[in-house]
Amino acid sequence: MAEPKLVVVESLPGCRARAARTVLGQVVLPGEELLLPEQEETDGPGVAGERPLRLNAAVCSRLRVVCGPGLRRCGDRLLVTKCGRLRHKESGSGSSGGIYWVDSQQKRYVPVKGDHVIGIVTAKSGDIFKVDVGGSEPASLSYLAFEGATKRNRPNVQVGDLIYGQFVVANKDMEPEMVCIDSCGRANGMGVIGQDGLLFKVTLGLIRKLLAPDCEIIQEVGKLYPLEIVFGMNGRIWVKAKTIQQTLILANILEACEHMTTDQRKQIFARLAEC
Amino acid sequence: MAAERKTKLSKNLLRMKFMQRGLDSETKKQLEEEEKKIISEEHWYLDLPELKEKESFIIEEQSFLLCEDLLYGRMSFRGFNPEVEKLMLQMNAKNKAEEEEEDGTVELDVSDEEMARRYETLVGTIGKKFAKKRDRANYEEDENGNTKPVKTKKMFLKPQD
């Protein structure tokens, strides 16, 4: 590339913070501050401080903005904590101002409440199972957190089993806890994942890409042969097909499709469809 | 002489229940307030200026579920696992249904007006069942054959001179 766009120069601390709206889709670096839409008009040239007093206090009715992963609240502004592209989504109900987040790439998973993950049972101690989810600590899973489990009727979970569950408690101060039922007490597909199959790890960004509603890769994969896939938000994918060879092909495709272009992918699928 | 000099009773003795029976309510209240004052003065408090919390318009969420509409994590294709395929339809339809709910109102089987009419008559028929024999005369039959209570509240009528 002849001349990279000198976007970085403007965003050094001490200079003006940029408006979030103008940066959508561009790469942002940690340490940058972003202004929310309502703040742009009131900031004078170069002064990022006092807002001019307004006689009508009702004018300052600002919309609630949600700052998602990769962003933090810093006073009235957003502070970027991860490098990636800035994204924005308008919320369905017009009351809140939408959500901003940074589309970044990483391999290490940090437990987040509400995420569905695949875990491996590492220990059974008393009433709880210790499940390895790829975070800093193993998550705890109570034996009562399965559908239809009572004190007499314990679930059939052994050490080494794969569990698909969601987090109920996941913050930096406490040990993460997961369950295999939803708030109504139904399993909804969560619980022990069946026999056989292959578990492998990919980056977190790929999981989100594959789970997007209009993902072509999944649609094409689904046409190849009968198979079953489980995606965990912690970067783990479990696949199962009728034969071992088919399973391995599937695993290789999913791992490789992160770095392939659309054409290469189509070539590979065409070749596979022939066999 | 003895009547002039009052025996000095201790404060604790005066606070006892049998000594307070003779007191007025006002003196009782005063005593209570004094006690409360003593107790509250012993409580510790922070001598800091009042910090006003700034109303923040930004909410922090670390989850990607809000950001992107992700599909359900379990998938099955070409009938490999029928239960999972059913689940897929259910969960992905649930996501779409949540979006559509905001746009349109739910269709009702019974309209609101019909419900109101039904409850109006229901009050009459059930109420009649529980009314005493004397009060049953208060329930009239409407033109449509619906029983409606005619409330004549029996109040005290002052005799005129």
Coordinates of C-alpha atoms in Angstrom, one line a residue:
Chain A
M1 CA 0.0 0.0 0.0
A2 CA 1.4 3.3 -1.0
E3 CA 0.1 5.6 1.7
P4 CA -1.6 4.3 4.7
K5 CA -4.3 6.6 6.0
L6 CA -2.9 8.6 8.8
V7 CA -5.8 8.1 11.1
V8 CA -3.6 7.3 14.1
V9 CA -2.1 10.8 14.4
E10 CA -5.4 12.5 15.3
S11 CA -6.3 10.0 18.0
L12 CA -3.4 10.5 20.4
P13 CA -4.4 11.4 23.9
G14 CA -4.4 15.1 24.4
C15 CA -5.8 15.8 21.0
R16 CA -9.5 16.1 20.2
A17 CA -11.5 13.0 20.8
R18 CA -13.4 11.8 17.7
A19 CA -17.1 11.4 17.3
A20 CA -18.2 7.9 17.4
R21 CA -20.4 8.3 14.4
T22 CA -17.6 9.3 12.1
V23 CA -15.4 6.3 13.1
L24 CA -17.9 3.6 12.4
G25 CA -16.4 0.7 10.5
Q26 CA -12.8 2.0 11.0
V27 CA -10.1 0.6 13.1
V28 CA -9.8 2.0 16.6
L29 CA -7.0 1.5 19.0
P30 CA -7.0 1.2 22.8
G31 CA -6.8 4.5 24.6
E32 CA -9.0 6.4 22.2
E33 CA -11.9 8.4 23.4
L34 CA -15.1 8.6 21.4
L35 CA -17.7 11.2 21.7
L36 CA -21.4 10.3 21.6
P37 CA -23.6 12.0 19.1
E38 CA -25.2 14.5 21.5
Q39 CA -21.9 15.8 22.6
E40 CA -20.5 16.8 19.3
E41 CA -22.4 20.1 18.9
T42 CA -21.7 21.3 22.4
D43 CA -17.9 20.9 22.2
G44 CA -16.2 24.0 21.0
P45 CA -13.1 23.9 18.8
G46 CA -10.5 22.0 20.7
V47 CA -12.2 22.4 24.1
A48 CA -13.3 19.1 25.5
G49 CA -14.7 20.2 28.8
E50 CA -17.5 22.5 29.9
R51 CA -20.7 22.4 28.1
P52 CA -22.4 25.7 27.6
L53 CA -25.2 26.3 30.0
R54 CA -28.6 25.9 28.7
L55 CA -31.7 27.6 30.0
N56 CA -33.9 24.8 29.2
A57 CA -32.8 21.8 31.2
A58 CA -35.2 19.5 29.4
V59 CA -33.2 19.7 26.2
C60 CA -30.5 17.5 27.7
S61 CA -32.6 14.4 27.6
R62 CA -30.1 12.1 26.2
L63 CA -30.7 8.6 25.0
R64 CA -29.3 5.7 26.8
V65 CA -26.4 4.2 25.0
V66 CA -25.0 0.8 25.6
C67 CA -21.3 0.3 25.4
G68 CA -20.5 -3.3 24.4
P69 CA -17.4 -5.4 24.4
G70 CA -14.2 -3.5 23.8
L71 CA -15.5 -0.2 25.1
R72 CA -15.7 1.3 28.6
R73 CA -17.4 4.3 30.1
C74 CA -15.1 7.2 30.8
G75 CA -17.0 10.1 32.2
D76 CA -19.4 11.0 29.4
R77 CA -17.4 9.4 26.7
L78 CA -16.5 5.9 25.5
L79 CA -13.0 4.7 26.0
V80 CA -11.7 2.0 23.6
T81 CA -10.0 -1.0 25.3
K82 CA -9.5 -3.4 22.4
C83 CA -8.2 -2.8 18.9
G84 CA -10.6 -3.6 16.1
R85 CA -13.4 -2.0 14.1
L86 CA -16.1 0.1 15.7
R87 CA -19.6 -1.1 15.1
H88 CA -23.0 0.3 15.9
K89 CA -26.4 -1.1 15.9
E90 CA -29.6 0.8 16.4
S91 CA -31.9 -0.8 19.0
G92 CA -35.3 -2.2 18.0
S93 CA -37.2 0.0 20.4
G94 CA -36.4 3.7 19.7
S95 CA -35.9 4.6 23.4
S96 CA -32.3 3.7 23.7
G97 CA -29.6 5.1 21.5
G98 CA -28.3 1.8 20.2
I99 CA -25.2 -0.1 21.1
Y100 CA -21.6 0.5 20.1
W101 CA -18.9 -2.2 20.3
V102 CA -15.5 -3.1 18.9
D103 CA -15.3 -6.1 16.6
S104 CA -12.0 -7.6 17.7
Q105 CA -10.3 -10.9 17.4
Q106 CA -9.0 -13.1 20.2
K107 CA -8.4 -16.7 21.2
R108 CA -8.7 -16.4 24.9
Y109 CA -12.2 -16.5 26.3
V110 CA -13.4 -14.5 29.2
P111 CA -16.6 -15.8 30.8
V112 CA -19.6 -13.5 30.2
K113 CA -23.0 -13.9 31.7
G114 CA -25.6 -15.4 29.3
D115 CA -23.1 -17.0 26.9
H116 CA -23.6 -20.6 25.8
V117 CA -20.4 -22.5 26.1
I118 CA -19.0 -26.0 25.7
G119 CA -17.2 -27.2 28.8
I120 CA -15.4 -30.3 29.8
V121 CA -16.1 -31.8 33.2
T122 CA -12.8 -32.1 35.1
A123 CA -13.9 -33.0 38.6
K124 CA -16.9 -34.0 40.6
S125 CA -16.9 -32.8 44.2
G126 CA -19.9 -33.3 46.4
D127 CA -22.8 -31.4 44.8
I128 CA -21.0 -29.6 42.1
F129 CA -19.1 -30.4 39.0
K130 CA -16.0 -28.5 38.0
V131 CA -16.2 -27.6 34.3
D132 CA -13.3 -26.3 32.3
V133 CA -14.5 -23.6 29.9
G134 CA -11.2 -22.2 28.8
G135 CA -11.3 -19.2 31.1
S136 CA -9.0 -18.5 34.0
E137 CA -11.0 -20.6 36.4
P138 CA -13.1 -23.7 36.1
A139 CA -16.8 -23.0 36.3
S140 CA -18.9 -24.7 38.8
L141 CA -22.1 -26.6 37.7
S142 CA -24.5 -27.8 40.3
Y143 CA -26.0 -31.2 39.8
L144 CA -29.5 -29.7 40.3
A145 CA -29.1 -27.5 37.3
F146 CA -30.2 -30.1 34.8
E147 CA -33.7 -30.6 33.6
G148 CA -35.6 -33.0 35.8
A149 CA -32.8 -33.4 38.3
T150 CA -33.7 -33.8 42.0
K151 CA -31.8 -34.8 45.0
R152 CA -32.7 -38.4 44.5
N153 CA -32.6 -38.3 40.7
R154 CA -29.0 -37.3 39.9
P155 CA -27.9 -36.5 36.3
N156 CA -25.7 -39.0 34.6
V157 CA -22.5 -36.9 34.2
Q158 CA -19.0 -38.4 34.4
V159 CA -15.6 -36.8 34.4
G160 CA -14.5 -36.1 30.8
D161 CA -18.1 -35.5 29.5
L162 CA -18.9 -32.5 27.3
I163 CA -21.5 -30.1 28.6
Y164 CA -23.3 -27.4 26.7
G165 CA -24.6 -24.8 29.2
Q166 CA -24.8 -21.1 29.9
F167 CA -23.4 -18.8 32.5
V168 CA -25.5 -17.4 35.3
V169 CA -22.7 -15.7 37.2
A170 CA -19.6 -14.5 35.3
N171 CA -17.6 -11.5 36.5
K172 CA -14.0 -10.8 37.4
D173 CA -14.6 -11.1 41.1
M174 CA -16.3 -14.4 41.4
E175 CA -15.9 -17.9 40.2
P176 CA -18.1 -18.5 37.1
E177 CA -21.2 -20.6 37.6
M178 CA -23.0 -22.3 34.8
V179 CA -26.3 -24.1 34.5
C180 CA -27.9 -26.4 31.9
I181 CA -31.4 -25.1 32.2
D182 CA -33.0 -21.8 31.3
S183 CA -35.1 -19.6 33.6
C184 CA -38.2 -21.7 33.0
G185 CA -36.5 -24.9 34.0
R186 CA -36.4 -26.4 30.5
A187 CA -33.2 -27.8 29.0
N188 CA -33.5 -26.2 25.5
G189 CA -30.8 -28.3 24.1
M190 CA -28.4 -27.8 26.9
G191 CA -26.9 -30.6 29.0
V192 CA -24.5 -33.4 28.2
I193 CA -23.4 -33.6 24.6
G194 CA -23.7 -37.1 23.2
Q195 CA -21.1 -39.7 22.4
D196 CA -18.4 -39.6 19.7
G197 CA -17.7 -36.6 17.7
L198 CA -14.7 -34.3 17.7
L199 CA -14.1 -31.2 19.8
F200 CA -11.6 -28.5 18.5
K201 CA -10.8 -24.9 19.2
V202 CA -11.0 -21.9 17.0
T203 CA -10.9 -18.1 17.5
L204 CA -13.8 -16.3 19.1
G205 CA -14.3 -14.1 16.1
L206 CA -14.9 -17.1 13.9
I207 CA -17.6 -18.5 16.1
R208 CA -19.4 -15.2 15.9
K209 CA -19.0 -15.1 12.1
L210 CA -20.3 -18.6 11.8
L211 CA -23.3 -17.9 14.0
A212 CA -24.3 -14.8 12.1
P213 CA -27.8 -15.2 10.7
D214 CA -26.8 -15.0 7.0
C215 CA -23.6 -17.1 7.2
E216 CA -23.0 -18.8 3.9
I217 CA -20.4 -21.3 5.3
I218 CA -22.9 -23.0 7.5
Q219 CA -25.5 -23.2 4.7
E220 CA -23.0 -24.8 2.4
V221 CA -21.7 -27.2 5.0
G222 CA -25.2 -28.3 5.7
K223 CA -25.7 -29.4 2.2
L224 CA -22.7 -31.8 2.2
Y225 CA -23.9 -34.6 4.3
P226 CA -25.8 -35.3 7.5
L227 CA -24.0 -33.8 10.4
E228 CA -24.4 -32.2 13.8
I229 CA -22.4 -29.2 15.1
V230 CA -22.4 -27.5 18.5
F231 CA -20.9 -24.0 18.8
G232 CA -19.6 -22.7 22.1
M233 CA -18.9 -19.0 22.5
N234 CA -15.7 -19.9 24.2
G235 CA -14.2 -20.9 20.9
R236 CA -14.9 -24.6 21.0
I237 CA -16.8 -26.4 18.3
W238 CA -18.0 -30.0 18.5
V239 CA -18.8 -31.8 15.3
K240 CA -20.2 -35.2 14.5
A241 CA -20.9 -37.0 11.3
K242 CA -21.6 -40.6 10.2
T243 CA -18.0 -41.6 9.6
I244 CA -14.7 -40.5 11.1
Q245 CA -13.5 -39.2 7.7
Q246 CA -16.5 -37.0 7.3
T247 CA -16.0 -35.6 10.8
L248 CA -12.4 -34.8 10.1
I249 CA -13.2 -33.1 6.8
L250 CA -15.7 -31.0 8.5
A251 CA -13.3 -30.0 11.3
N252 CA -10.7 -29.0 8.8
I253 CA -13.1 -26.9 6.8
L254 CA -14.3 -25.0 9.8
E255 CA -10.8 -24.4 11.0
A256 CA -9.5 -23.2 7.7
C257 CA -12.5 -21.1 6.6
E258 CA -11.3 -18.3 8.7
H259 CA -8.4 -17.5 6.4
M260 CA -9.9 -18.4 3.1
T261 CA -11.5 -16.1 0.6
T262 CA -14.9 -16.7 -0.7
D263 CA -13.6 -18.1 -4.0
Q264 CA -11.2 -20.6 -2.4
R265 CA -14.0 -21.7 -0.2
K266 CA -16.3 -22.3 -3.1
Q267 CA -13.6 -24.3 -4.8
I268 CA -13.2 -26.5 -1.9
F269 CA -16.9 -27.1 -1.5
A270 CA -17.2 -27.9 -5.1
R271 CA -14.5 -30.5 -4.9
L272 CA -16.0 -32.0 -1.8
A273 CA -19.4 -32.2 -3.4
E274 CA -17.9 -34.3 -6.2
C275 CA -16.5 -37.0 -4.0
Chain B
M1 CA -40.9 19.3 106.2
A2 CA -40.9 15.8 104.7
A3 CA -43.4 16.9 102.1
E4 CA -41.1 19.6 100.9
R5 CA -38.1 17.4 100.3
K6 CA -38.7 15.0 97.5
T7 CA -36.9 11.7 97.6
K8 CA -34.4 11.7 94.8
L9 CA -35.1 8.7 92.6
S10 CA -32.5 7.6 90.1
K11 CA -33.1 8.0 86.4
N12 CA -33.1 4.2 85.8
L13 CA -35.8 3.8 88.4
L14 CA -37.9 6.5 86.7
R15 CA -37.5 4.7 83.4
M16 CA -39.1 1.6 84.7
K17 CA -42.5 0.7 83.5
F18 CA -44.4 0.9 86.8
M19 CA -43.2 4.4 87.4
Q20 CA -44.3 5.5 84.0
R21 CA -47.9 4.4 84.2
G22 CA -48.8 7.6 86.0
L23 CA -47.2 9.9 83.5
D24 CA -49.0 11.8 80.8
S25 CA -48.5 10.8 77.2
E26 CA -46.6 14.0 76.6
T27 CA -44.0 13.4 79.2
K28 CA -43.7 9.8 77.9
K29 CA -43.0 11.1 74.5
Q30 CA -40.4 13.5 75.8
L31 CA -38.6 10.7 77.6
E32 CA -38.7 8.6 74.5
E33 CA -37.3 11.3 72.4
E34 CA -34.5 11.9 74.8
E35 CA -33.6 8.3 74.8
K36 CA -33.5 8.2 71.0
K37 CA -31.4 11.3 70.9
I38 CA -28.8 9.6 73.2
I39 CA -28.8 6.5 71.1
S40 CA -28.4 8.3 67.8
E41 CA -25.7 10.5 69.0
E42 CA -23.6 7.5 69.8
H43 CA -23.8 6.3 66.2
W44 CA -20.8 7.0 64.0
Y45 CA -21.2 8.9 60.7
L46 CA -18.9 10.1 57.9
D47 CA -18.2 13.8 58.0
L48 CA -17.9 14.1 54.2
P49 CA -19.5 16.6 51.8
E50 CA -22.5 15.2 50.0
L51 CA -21.5 13.5 46.8
K52 CA -23.9 13.8 44.1
E53 CA -24.0 10.9 41.8
K54 CA -24.0 11.9 38.2
E55 CA -26.7 10.4 36.1
S56 CA -24.9 8.3 33.5
F57 CA -26.5 7.6 30.2
I58 CA -24.1 4.9 29.3
I59 CA -24.6 1.3 30.2
E60 CA -21.7 -1.2 30.1
E61 CA -22.4 -4.7 28.8
Q62 CA -19.8 -7.2 28.0
S63 CA -22.0 -9.7 26.1
F64 CA -22.0 -10.1 22.4
L65 CA -25.6 -11.3 22.5
L66 CA -27.0 -7.8 22.4
C67 CA -24.7 -6.7 19.7
E68 CA -25.2 -9.3 17.0
D69 CA -28.2 -11.5 16.4
L70 CA -26.5 -14.8 16.8
L71 CA -28.3 -18.1 15.9
Y72 CA -28.7 -20.9 18.3
G73 CA -25.5 -22.8 19.0
R74 CA -26.6 -26.3 18.3
M75 CA -27.2 -27.2 14.7
S76 CA -28.1 -30.4 12.9
F77 CA -28.4 -30.9 9.1
R78 CA -30.0 -33.4 6.9
G79 CA -31.8 -35.2 9.7
F80 CA -28.8 -36.3 11.7
N81 CA -30.4 -35.4 15.0
P82 CA -34.1 -34.7 14.7
E83 CA -34.5 -33.3 18.2
V84 CA -31.8 -30.7 17.5
E85 CA -33.5 -29.8 14.2
K86 CA -36.7 -29.2 16.0
L87 CA -34.9 -27.1 18.6
M88 CA -33.3 -25.1 15.8
L89 CA -36.6 -24.1 14.4
Q90 CA -38.0 -23.3 17.8
M91 CA -35.1 -21.1 19.0
N92 CA -34.5 -19.3 15.8
A93 CA -38.2 -18.6 15.4
K94 CA -38.2 -17.3 19.0
N95 CA -35.6 -14.7 18.0
K96 CA -37.6 -13.6 15.0
A97 CA -40.9 -13.6 16.9
E98 CA -39.4 -11.2 19.5
E99 CA -38.6 -8.8 16.7
E100 CA -42.0 -9.1 15.2
E101 CA -43.9 -8.6 18.4
E102 CA -42.7 -5.1 18.6
D103 CA -44.2 -4.3 15.2
G104 CA -47.7 -5.7 15.4
T105 CA -50.2 -6.4 18.2
V106 CA -51.3 -9.9 19.0
E107 CA -54.6 -11.0 17.6
L108 CA -57.2 -11.8 20.1
D109 CA -59.7 -14.6 19.9
V110 CA -62.3 -12.7 21.9
S111 CA -62.6 -8.9 21.4
D112 CA -62.3 -6.5 24.3
E113 CA -65.9 -5.4 24.0
E114 CA -67.2 -8.9 24.3
M115 CA -65.2 -9.5 27.4
A116 CA -66.5 -6.4 29.0
R117 CA -70.1 -7.4 28.2
R118 CA -69.6 -10.9 29.6
Y119 CA -68.1 -9.7 32.8
E120 CA -70.9 -7.2 33.3
T121 CA -73.5 -10.0 33.3
L122 CA -71.3 -12.4 35.2
V123 CA -71.2 -10.0 38.2
G124 CA -75.0 -10.1 38.3
T125 CA -75.5 -13.8 38.2
I126 CA -72.8 -14.8 40.6
G127 CA -73.7 -11.9 42.9
K128 CA -77.3 -13.0 43.0
K129 CA -76.1 -16.5 44.2
F130 CA -74.4 -15.1 47.2
A131 CA -76.9 -12.4 48.1
K132 CA -79.3 -12.9 51.0
K133 CA -82.9 -13.5 50.3
R134 CA -83.8 -10.0 51.1
D135 CA -81.2 -8.6 48.7
R136 CA -82.2 -10.8 45.8
A137 CA -85.0 -8.4 45.1
N138 CA -82.3 -5.8 44.2
Y139 CA -81.3 -7.8 41.2
E140 CA -83.3 -6.8 38.1
E141 CA -83.7 -8.5 34.8
D142 CA -82.5 -6.5 31.9
E143 CA -84.2 -6.4 28.5
N144 CA -81.7 -8.9 27.1
G145 CA -82.3 -11.3 30.0
N146 CA -79.1 -10.3 31.8
T147 CA -79.3 -10.0 35.5
K148 CA -77.8 -6.7 36.7
P149 CA -77.7 -5.6 40.3
V150 CA -79.5 -2.4 41.1
K151 CA -77.7 -1.0 44.1
T152 CA -79.9 0.9 46.5
K153 CA -77.6 1.5 49.4
K154 CA -79.6 1.6 52.6
M155 CA -78.5 4.6 54.5
F156 CA -79.7 6.2 57.7
L157 CA -82.6 8.6 56.9
K158 CA -82.7 11.4 59.4
P159 CA -86.3 11.8 60.7
Q160 CA -87.6 15.2 59.8
D161 CA -89.1 17.3 62.5

